[in-house]
CSV table of C-alpha atoms in Angstrom, one decimal:
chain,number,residue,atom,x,y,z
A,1,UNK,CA,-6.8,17.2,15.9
A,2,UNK,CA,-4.9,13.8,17.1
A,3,UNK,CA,-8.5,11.9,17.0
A,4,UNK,CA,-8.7,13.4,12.9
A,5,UNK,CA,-4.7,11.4,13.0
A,6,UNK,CA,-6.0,8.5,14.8
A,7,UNK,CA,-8.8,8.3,12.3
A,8,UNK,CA,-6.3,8.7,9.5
A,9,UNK,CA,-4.3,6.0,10.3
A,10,UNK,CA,-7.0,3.9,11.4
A,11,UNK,CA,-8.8,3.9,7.6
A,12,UNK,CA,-5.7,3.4,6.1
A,13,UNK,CA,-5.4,0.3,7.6
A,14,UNK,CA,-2.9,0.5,10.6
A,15,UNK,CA,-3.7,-1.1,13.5
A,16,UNK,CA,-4.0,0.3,17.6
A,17,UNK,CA,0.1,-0.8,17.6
A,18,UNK,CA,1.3,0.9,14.9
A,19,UNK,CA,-0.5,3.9,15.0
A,20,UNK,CA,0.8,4.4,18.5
A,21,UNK,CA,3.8,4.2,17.0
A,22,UNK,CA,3.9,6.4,14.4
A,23,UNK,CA,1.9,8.9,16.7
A,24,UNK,CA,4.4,8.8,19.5
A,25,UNK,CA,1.6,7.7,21.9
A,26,UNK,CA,0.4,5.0,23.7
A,27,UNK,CA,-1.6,2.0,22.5
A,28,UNK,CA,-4.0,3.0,25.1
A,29,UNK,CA,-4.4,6.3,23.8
A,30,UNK,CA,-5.2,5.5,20.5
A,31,UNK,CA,-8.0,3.6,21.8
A,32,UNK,CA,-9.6,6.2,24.0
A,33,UNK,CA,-9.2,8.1,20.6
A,34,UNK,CA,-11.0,5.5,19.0
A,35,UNK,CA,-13.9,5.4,21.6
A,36,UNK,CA,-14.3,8.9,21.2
A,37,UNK,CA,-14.6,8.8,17.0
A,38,UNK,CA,-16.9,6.0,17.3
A,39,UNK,CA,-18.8,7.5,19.7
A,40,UNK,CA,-19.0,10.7,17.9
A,41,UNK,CA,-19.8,8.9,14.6
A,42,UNK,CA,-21.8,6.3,16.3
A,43,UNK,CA,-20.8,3.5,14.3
A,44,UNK,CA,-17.7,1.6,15.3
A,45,UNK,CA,-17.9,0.1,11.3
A,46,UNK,CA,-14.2,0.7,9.6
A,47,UNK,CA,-16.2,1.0,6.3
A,48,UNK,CA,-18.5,4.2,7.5
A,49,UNK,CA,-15.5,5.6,9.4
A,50,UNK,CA,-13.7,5.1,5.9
A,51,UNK,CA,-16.4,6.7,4.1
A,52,UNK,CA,-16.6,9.5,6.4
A,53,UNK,CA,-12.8,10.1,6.3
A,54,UNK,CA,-13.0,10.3,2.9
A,55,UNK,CA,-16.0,12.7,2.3
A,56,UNK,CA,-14.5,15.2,5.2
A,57,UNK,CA,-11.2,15.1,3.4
A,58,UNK,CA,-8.9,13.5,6.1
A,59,UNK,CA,-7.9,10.8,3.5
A,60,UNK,CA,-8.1,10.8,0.1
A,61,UNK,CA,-9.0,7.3,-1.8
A,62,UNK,CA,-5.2,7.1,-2.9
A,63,UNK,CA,-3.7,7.1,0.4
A,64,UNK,CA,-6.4,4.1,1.5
């Protein structure tokens, strides 16, 4: 669930700071949550991530 909130954030243009931040985590979190999306999605490409967020409904294209 917090990597599908990482990955939210992370499409909508927030960077490892601020979504720290608004998760009430640390940086270094996020980017172990980050490691593991990339590696799960193997691509470490904003756009597919984007694209894939979109088509599995964790964003919509407003919110981006």
């Amino acid at each position: 669930a917090r990597e599908r909130d990482v990955l939210a954030l992370l499409v909508k243009g927030y960077i490892n700071k601020e979504i720290a931040s608004e998760l009430n985590i640390s940086p270094a979190t996020v980017i172990y949550h980050r490691n593991n999306i990339c590696e799960k999605l193997m691509t470490r490409s904003i756009g597919r991530l984007t694209i894939y967020a979109v088509l599995n409904n964790i964003v919509t294209l407003s919110e981006i």
